[in-house]
Short mmCIF file of C-alpha atoms and ligand atoms in Angstrom, two decimals:
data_model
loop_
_atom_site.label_atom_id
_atom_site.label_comp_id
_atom_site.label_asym_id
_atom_site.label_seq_id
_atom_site.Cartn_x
_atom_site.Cartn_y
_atom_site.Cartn_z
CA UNK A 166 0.00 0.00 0.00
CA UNK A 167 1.45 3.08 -1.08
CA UNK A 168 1.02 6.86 0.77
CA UNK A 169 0.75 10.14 -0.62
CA UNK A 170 3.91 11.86 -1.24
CA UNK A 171 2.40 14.98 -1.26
CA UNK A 172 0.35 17.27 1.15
CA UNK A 173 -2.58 18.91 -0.51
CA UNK A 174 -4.98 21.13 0.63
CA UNK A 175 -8.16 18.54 0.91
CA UNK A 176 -6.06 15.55 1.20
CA UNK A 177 -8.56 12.50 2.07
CA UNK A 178 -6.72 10.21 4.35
CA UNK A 179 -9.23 10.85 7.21
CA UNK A 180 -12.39 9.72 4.60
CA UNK A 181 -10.59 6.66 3.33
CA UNK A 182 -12.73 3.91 5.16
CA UNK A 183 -16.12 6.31 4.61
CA UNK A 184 -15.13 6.17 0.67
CA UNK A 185 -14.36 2.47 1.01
CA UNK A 186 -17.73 1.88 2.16
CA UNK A 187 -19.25 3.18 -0.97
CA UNK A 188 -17.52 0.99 -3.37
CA UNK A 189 -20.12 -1.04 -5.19
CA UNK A 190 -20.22 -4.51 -4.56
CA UNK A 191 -19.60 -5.76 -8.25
CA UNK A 192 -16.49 -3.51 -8.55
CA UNK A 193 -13.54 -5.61 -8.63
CA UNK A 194 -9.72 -3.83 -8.29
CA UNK A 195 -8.01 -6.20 -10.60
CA UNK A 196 -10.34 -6.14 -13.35
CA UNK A 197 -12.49 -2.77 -13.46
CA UNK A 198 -11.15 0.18 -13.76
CA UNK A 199 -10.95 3.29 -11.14
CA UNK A 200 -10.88 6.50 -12.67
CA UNK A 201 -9.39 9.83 -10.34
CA UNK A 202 -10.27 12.92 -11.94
CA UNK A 203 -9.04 15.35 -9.13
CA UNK A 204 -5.67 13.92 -8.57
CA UNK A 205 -4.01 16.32 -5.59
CA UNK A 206 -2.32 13.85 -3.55
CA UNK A 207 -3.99 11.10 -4.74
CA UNK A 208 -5.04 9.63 -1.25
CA UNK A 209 -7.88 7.44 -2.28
CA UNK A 210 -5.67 5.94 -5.64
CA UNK A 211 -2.11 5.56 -3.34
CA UNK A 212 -4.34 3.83 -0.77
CA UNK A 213 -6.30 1.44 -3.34
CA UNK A 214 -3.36 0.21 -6.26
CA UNK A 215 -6.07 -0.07 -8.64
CA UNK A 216 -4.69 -2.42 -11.60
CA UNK A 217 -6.33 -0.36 -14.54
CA UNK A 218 -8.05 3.05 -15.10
CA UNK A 219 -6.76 6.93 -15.28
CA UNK A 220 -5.75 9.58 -12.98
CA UNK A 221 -6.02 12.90 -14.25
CA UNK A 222 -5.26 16.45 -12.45
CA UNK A 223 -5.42 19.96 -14.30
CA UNK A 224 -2.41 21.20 -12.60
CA UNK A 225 0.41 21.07 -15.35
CA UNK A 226 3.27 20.75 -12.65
CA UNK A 227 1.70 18.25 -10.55
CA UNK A 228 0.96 15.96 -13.84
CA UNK A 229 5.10 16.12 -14.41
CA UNK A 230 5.21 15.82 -10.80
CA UNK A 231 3.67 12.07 -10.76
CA UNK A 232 5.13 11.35 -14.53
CA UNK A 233 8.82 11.78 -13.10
CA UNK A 234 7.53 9.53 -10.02
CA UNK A 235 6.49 6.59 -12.21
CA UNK A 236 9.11 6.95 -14.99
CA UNK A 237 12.34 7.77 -13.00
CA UNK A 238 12.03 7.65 -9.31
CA UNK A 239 15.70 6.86 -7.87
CA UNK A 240 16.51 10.02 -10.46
CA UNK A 241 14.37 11.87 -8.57
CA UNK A 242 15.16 10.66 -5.09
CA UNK A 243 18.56 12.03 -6.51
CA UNK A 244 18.04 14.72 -7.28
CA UNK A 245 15.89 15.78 -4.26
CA UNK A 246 18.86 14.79 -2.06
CA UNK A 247 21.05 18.23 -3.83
CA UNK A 248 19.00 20.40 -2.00
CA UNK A 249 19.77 22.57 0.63
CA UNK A 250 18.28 23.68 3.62
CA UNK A 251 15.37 26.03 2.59
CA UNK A 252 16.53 29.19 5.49
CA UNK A 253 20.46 28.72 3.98
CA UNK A 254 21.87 31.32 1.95
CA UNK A 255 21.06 31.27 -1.89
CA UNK A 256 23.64 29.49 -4.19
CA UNK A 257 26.15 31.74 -6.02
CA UNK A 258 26.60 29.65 -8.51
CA UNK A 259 22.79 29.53 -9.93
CA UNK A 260 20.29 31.86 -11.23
CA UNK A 261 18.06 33.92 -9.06
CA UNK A 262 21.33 34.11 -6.24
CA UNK A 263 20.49 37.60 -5.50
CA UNK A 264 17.10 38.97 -7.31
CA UNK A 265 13.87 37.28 -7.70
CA UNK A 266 11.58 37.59 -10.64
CA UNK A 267 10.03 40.98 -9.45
CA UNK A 268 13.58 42.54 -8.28
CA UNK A 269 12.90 42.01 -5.01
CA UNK A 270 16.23 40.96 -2.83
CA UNK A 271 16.38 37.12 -2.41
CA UNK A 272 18.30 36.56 1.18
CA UNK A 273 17.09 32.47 1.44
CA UNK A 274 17.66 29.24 -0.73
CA UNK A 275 13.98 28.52 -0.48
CA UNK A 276 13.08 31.83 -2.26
CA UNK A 277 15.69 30.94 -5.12
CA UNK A 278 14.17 27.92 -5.61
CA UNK A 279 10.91 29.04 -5.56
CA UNK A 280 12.09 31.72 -8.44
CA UNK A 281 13.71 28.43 -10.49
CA UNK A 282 10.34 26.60 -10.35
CA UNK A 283 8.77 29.31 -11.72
CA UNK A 284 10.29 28.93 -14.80
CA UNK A 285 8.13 27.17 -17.11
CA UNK A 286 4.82 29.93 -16.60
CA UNK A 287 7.19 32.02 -17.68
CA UNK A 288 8.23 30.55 -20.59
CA UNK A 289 11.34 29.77 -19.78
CA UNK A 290 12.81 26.34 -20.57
CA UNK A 291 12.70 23.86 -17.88
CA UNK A 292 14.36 20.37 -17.02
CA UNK A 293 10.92 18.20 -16.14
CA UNK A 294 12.85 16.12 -13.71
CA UNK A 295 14.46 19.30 -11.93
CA UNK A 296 11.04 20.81 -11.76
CA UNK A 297 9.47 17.71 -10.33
CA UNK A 298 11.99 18.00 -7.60
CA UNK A 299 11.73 21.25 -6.85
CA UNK A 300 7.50 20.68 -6.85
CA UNK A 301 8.60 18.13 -3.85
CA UNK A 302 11.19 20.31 -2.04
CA UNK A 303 8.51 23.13 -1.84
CA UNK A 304 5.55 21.24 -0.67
CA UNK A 305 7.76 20.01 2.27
CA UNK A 306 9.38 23.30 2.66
CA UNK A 307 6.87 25.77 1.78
CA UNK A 308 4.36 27.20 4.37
CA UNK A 309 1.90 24.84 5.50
CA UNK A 310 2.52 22.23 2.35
CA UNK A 311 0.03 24.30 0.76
CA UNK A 312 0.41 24.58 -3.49
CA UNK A 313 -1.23 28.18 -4.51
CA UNK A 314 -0.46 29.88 -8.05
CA UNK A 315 -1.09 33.96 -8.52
CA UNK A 316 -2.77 34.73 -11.87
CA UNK A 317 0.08 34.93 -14.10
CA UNK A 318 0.61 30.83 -12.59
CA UNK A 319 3.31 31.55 -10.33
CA UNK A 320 3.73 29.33 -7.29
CA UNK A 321 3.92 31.83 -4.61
CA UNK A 322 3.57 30.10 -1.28
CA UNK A 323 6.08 31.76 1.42
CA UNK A 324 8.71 29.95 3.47
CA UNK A 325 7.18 27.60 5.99
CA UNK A 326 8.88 27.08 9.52
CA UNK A 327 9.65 23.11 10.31
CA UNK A 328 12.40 22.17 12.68
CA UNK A 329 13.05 19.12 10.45
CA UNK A 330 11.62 19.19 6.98
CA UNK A 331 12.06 15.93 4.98
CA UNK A 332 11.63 16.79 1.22
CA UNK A 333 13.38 13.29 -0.13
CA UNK A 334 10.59 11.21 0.95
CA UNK A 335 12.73 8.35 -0.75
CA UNK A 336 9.93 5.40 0.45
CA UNK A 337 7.02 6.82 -0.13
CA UNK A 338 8.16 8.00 -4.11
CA UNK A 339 9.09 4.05 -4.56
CA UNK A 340 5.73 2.96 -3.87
CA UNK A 341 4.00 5.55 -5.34
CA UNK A 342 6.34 4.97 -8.42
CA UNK A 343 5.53 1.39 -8.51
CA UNK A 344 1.44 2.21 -8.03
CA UNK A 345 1.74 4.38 -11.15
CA UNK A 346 3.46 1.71 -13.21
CA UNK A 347 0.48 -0.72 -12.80
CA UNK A 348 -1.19 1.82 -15.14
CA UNK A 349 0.17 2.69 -18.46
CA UNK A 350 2.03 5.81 -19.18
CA UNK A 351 -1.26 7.11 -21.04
CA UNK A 352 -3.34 6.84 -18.07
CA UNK A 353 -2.16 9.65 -16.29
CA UNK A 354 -3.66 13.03 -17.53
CA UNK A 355 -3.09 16.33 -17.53
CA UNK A 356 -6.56 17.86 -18.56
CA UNK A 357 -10.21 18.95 -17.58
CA UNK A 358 -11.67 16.26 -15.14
CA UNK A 359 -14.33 15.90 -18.51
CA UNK A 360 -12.11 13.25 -20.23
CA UNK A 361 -13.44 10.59 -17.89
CA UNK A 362 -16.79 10.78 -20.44
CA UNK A 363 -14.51 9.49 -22.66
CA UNK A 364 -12.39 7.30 -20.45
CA UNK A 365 -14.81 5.46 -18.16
CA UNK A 366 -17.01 2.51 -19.25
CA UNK A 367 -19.74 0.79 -17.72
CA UNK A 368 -18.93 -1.49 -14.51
CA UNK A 369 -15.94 1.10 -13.32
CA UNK A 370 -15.87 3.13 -10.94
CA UNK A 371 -14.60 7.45 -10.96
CA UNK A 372 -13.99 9.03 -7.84
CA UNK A 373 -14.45 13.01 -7.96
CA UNK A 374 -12.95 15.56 -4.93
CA UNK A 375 -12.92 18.46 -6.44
CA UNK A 376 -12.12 21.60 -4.96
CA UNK A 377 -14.96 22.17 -2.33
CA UNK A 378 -17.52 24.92 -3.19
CA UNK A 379 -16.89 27.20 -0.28
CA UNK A 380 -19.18 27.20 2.78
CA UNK A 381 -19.96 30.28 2.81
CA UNK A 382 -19.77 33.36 -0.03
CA UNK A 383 -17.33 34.93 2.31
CA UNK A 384 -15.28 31.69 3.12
CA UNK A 385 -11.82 31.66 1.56
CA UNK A 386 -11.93 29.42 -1.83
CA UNK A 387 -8.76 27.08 -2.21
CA UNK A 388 -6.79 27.95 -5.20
CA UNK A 389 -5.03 25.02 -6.62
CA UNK A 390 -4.08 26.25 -9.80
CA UNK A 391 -4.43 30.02 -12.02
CA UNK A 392 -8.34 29.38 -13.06
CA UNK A 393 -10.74 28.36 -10.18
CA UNK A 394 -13.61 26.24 -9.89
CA UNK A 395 -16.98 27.90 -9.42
CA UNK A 396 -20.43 27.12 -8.53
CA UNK A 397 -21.48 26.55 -12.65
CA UNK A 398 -18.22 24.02 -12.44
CA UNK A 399 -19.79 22.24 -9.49
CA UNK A 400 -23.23 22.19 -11.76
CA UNK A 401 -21.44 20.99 -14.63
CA UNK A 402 -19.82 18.65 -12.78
CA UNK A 403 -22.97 17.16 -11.24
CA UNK A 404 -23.93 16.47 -15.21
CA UNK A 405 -21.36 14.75 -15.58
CA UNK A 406 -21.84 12.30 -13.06
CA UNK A 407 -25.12 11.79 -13.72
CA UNK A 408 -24.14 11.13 -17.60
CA UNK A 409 -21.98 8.34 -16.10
CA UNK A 410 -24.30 7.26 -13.94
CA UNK A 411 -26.75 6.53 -16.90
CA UNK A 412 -24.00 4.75 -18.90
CA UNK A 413 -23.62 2.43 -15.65
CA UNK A 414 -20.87 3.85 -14.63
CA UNK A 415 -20.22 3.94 -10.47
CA UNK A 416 -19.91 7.08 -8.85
CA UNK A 417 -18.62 8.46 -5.33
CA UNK A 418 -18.00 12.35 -5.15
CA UNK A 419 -17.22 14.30 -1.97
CA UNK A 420 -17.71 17.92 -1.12
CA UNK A 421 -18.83 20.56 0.98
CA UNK A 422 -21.77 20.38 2.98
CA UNK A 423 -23.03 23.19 0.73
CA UNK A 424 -23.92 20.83 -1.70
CA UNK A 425 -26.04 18.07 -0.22
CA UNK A 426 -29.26 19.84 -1.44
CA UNK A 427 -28.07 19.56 -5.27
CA UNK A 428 -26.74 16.02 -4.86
CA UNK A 429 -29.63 14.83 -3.30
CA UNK A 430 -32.51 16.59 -5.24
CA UNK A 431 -30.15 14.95 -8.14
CA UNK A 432 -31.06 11.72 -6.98
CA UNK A 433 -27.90 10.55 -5.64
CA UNK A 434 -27.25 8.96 -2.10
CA UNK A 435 -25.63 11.34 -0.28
CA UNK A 436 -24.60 11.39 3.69
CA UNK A 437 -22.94 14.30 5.73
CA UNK A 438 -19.42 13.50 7.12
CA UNK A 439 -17.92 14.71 9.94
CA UNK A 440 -20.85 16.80 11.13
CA UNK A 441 -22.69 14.23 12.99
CA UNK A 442 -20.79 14.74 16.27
CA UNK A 443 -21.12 18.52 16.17
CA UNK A 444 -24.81 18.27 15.38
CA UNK A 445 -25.12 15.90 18.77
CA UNK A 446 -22.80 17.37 20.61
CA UNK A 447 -23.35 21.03 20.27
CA UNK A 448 -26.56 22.61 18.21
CA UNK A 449 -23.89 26.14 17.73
CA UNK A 450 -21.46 24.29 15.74
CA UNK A 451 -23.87 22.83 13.54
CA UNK A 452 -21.85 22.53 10.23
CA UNK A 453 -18.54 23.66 11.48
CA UNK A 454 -16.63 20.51 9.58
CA UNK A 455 -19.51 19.45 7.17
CA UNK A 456 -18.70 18.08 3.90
CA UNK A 457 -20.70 15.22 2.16
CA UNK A 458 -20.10 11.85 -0.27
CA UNK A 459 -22.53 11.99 -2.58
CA UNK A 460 -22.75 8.14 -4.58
CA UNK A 461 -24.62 6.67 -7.02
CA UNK A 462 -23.86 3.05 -5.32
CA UNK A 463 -27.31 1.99 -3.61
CA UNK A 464 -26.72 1.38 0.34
CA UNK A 465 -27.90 -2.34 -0.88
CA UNK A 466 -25.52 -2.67 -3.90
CA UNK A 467 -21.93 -1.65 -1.84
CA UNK A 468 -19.21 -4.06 -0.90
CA UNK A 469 -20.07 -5.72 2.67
CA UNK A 470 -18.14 -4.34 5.35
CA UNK A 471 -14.51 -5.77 5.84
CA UNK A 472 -14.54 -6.89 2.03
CA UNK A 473 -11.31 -4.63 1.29
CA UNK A 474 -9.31 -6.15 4.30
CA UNK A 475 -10.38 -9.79 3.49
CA UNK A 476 -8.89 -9.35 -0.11
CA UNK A 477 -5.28 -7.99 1.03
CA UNK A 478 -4.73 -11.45 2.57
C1 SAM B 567 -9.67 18.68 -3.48
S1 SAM B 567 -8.24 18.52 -4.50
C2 SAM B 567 -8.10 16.77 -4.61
C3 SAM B 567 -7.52 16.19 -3.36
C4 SAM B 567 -7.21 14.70 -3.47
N1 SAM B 567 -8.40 13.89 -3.36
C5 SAM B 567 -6.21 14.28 -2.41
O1 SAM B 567 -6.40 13.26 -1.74
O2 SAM B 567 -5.21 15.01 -2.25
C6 SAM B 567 -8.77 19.03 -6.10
C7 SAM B 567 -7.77 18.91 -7.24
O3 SAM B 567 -8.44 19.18 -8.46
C8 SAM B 567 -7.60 19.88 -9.37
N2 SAM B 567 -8.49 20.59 -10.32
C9 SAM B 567 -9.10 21.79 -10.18
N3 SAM B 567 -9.93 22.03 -11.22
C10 SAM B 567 -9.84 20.95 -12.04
C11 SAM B 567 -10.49 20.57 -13.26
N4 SAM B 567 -11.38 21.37 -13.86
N5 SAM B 567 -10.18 19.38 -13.81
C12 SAM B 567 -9.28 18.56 -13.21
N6 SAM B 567 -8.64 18.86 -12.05
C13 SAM B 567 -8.93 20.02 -11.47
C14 SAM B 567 -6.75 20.75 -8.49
O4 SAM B 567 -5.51 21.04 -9.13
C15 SAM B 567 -6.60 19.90 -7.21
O5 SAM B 567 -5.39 19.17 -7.22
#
C-alpha cells in the first residue's frame, strides 16, 4: 500500500474507510477500472493500487510531478537529495542568487528555488525532472505544504517554519512509483476532469474531490491552480456524473456540505461526514466541519463491510 507523497490542501486520508464503504459490490480492483479525476495527492488511488483506469489532475506541474515519479524515481530521489536547507543562503553559482523575478532581494535558498520553479509559466525552458523535484522540495518546505499559483501561474507560497523538513521522501516516491506503473504511461492526464466521459465505461468506478464549493460566499476558496472552480463548475460537474451514472458507470463524489441539497434533489445517495458529532454534541457548531459523499452506489448494492481487508490477505 502506497502513501501520498504529497500534502494537498483537501487531502482524504481521514475519509478513506467512509469512501471504502461506498464501493459497489460488483467492482472488482483487478479487473475494473478506477478513474481519479481530481488527482491532488492522490489519497484514495495511493491507498487502493487499482490495476487499470486513469488519474487525471489539471495542474500542469503536478501531472510532471507524478510522470517523473512513475518513470524515474531513484533520479528523482537524486536529485531531491542536492537540496539545501530552505533558510540557507542562496547558491552563487545559480540563477536567481540575488534577485527574484520581481527585483525584489532574495536573502534564502527557499526563495531561489521558488524563483527556479517558476520557470516554465514564464516561458522559460525547464528540465521536467528538476522541476518535479523542486515541486517536492517546496511542498515540504513551503508554508503549510500548501500549493497556490497567482494569476500569471506563479507558485507563490512563502517559506514555511519546520524544525526538520524531509523533502526526499525516498519510500514513499518508490511505492508511489511502482502504483503508477500498474497503469500505463497514457493513463495519467493532464486535462479537464471531462475526459473521464470518454475514459470510463460501464462497470468502473470514478472518484471526484474536487475543490470544495466554499461554505460560505465569504469563506476563503482554495486555489489550486491560475483558473478556479466555481459554482457553474460544481453544476457541470454534477452532469457529468449523472451522464456516467446513466451509462452504468459507479460514482462516489465528496464535497462541501453546501452541496447536499443539489446532490440529493439529483437523486444521488448522499450522507454528511464529519458533522454528525457537532450536530449531537453542540446545536452552535452545527456545520462547522460538514462536507458530504454523494454516490450513485445503492446502500444495498456496496461491498459488505470488511470486504477490502479480506482481499489484502
Ligand atoms: C480537493 S483537491 C483533490 C484532493 C485529493 N483527493 C487528495 O487526496 O489530495 C482538487 C484537485 O483538483 C484539481 N483541479 C481543479 N480544477 C480541475 C479541473 N477542472 N479538472 C481537473 N482537475 C482540477 C486541483 O488542481 C486539485 O489538485
Amino acid at each position: 500500500m502506497a502513501t501520498p507523497i504529497l500534502k494537498w490542501a483537501g487531502g482524504k486520508r481521514q475519509l478513506l474507510d467512509e469512501l471504502y464503504a461506498r464501493f459497489p459490490a460488483d467492482y472488482d480492483r483487478e479487473n475494473d477500472a478506477f478513474h481519479e479525476p481530481f488527482f491532488g495527492s492522490g489519497a484514495l488511488f495511493f491507498d487502493h493500487e487499482p490495476s487499470r483506469g486513469t488519474i487525471n489532475d489539471r495542474n500542469t506541474r503536478l501531472h510532471n510531478f507524478y510522470v517523473q515519479v512513475r518513470e524515474r524515481p531513484e533520479a528523482l530521489i537524486d536529485r531531491c537529495r542536492e537540496f539545501g536547507d530552505p533558510e540557507s543562503d542562496p547558491d552563487p553559482a545559480v540563477e536567481f542568487a540575488k534577485e527574484g523575478r520581481d527585483g525584489r532581494a532574495i536573502d534564502q535558498y527557499y526563495y531561489q528555488q521558488r524563483a527556479l520553479f517558476n520557470r516554465r509559466p514564464n516561458g522559460e525552458s525547464f528540465d521536467p525532472l528538476d522541476e518535479a523535484a523542486r515541486l517536492l522540495y517546496l511542498n515540504r518546505t513551503g508554508f503549510n505544504g500548501l500549493y497556490r499559483e497567482n494569476s500569471d501561474g506563479e507558485y507563490n507560497v512563502p517559506i514555511g517554519r519546520y524544525a526538520n523538513p524531509d523533502w526526499v521522501r525516498a519510500e514513499e516516491v518508490r511505492a508511489a512509483s511502482e502504483a503508477l506503473n500498474r497503469l500505463d504511461a497514457g493513463d495519467l492526464h493532464n486535462d479537464d476532469y471531462a475526459y473521464v466521459l470518454d475514459a470510463a465505461e460501464p462497470g468502473d468506478l470514478v472518484y471526484f474531490d474536487p475543490p470544495y464549493e466554499p461554505m460560505s460566499p465569504t469563506a476563503e476558496f482554495t486555489e489550486y491552480s491560475a483558473g478556479g472552480f466555481d459554482r457553474d463548475d460544481q453544476r457541470e460537474l454534477l452532469d457529468a456524473v449523472l451522464e456516467l451514472a446513466d451509462r452504468g458507470v459507479h460514482v462516489i463524489l465528496s464535497n462541501s456540505g453546501v452541496m447536499y441539497d443539489l446532490y440529493d434533489e439529483a437523486g444521488l445517495h448522499v450522507d454528511h461526514e464529519g458533522a454528525t458529532r457537532a450536530i449531537n454534541s453542540d446545536a452552535d457548531n452545527r456545520g462547522e466541519v460538514d462536507e458530504v459523499i454523494a454516490t450513485t452506489v445503492a446502500p444495498a448494492d456496496r461491498q459488505a463491510y470488511g470486504d477490502r481487508t479480506l482481499g489484502e490477505f
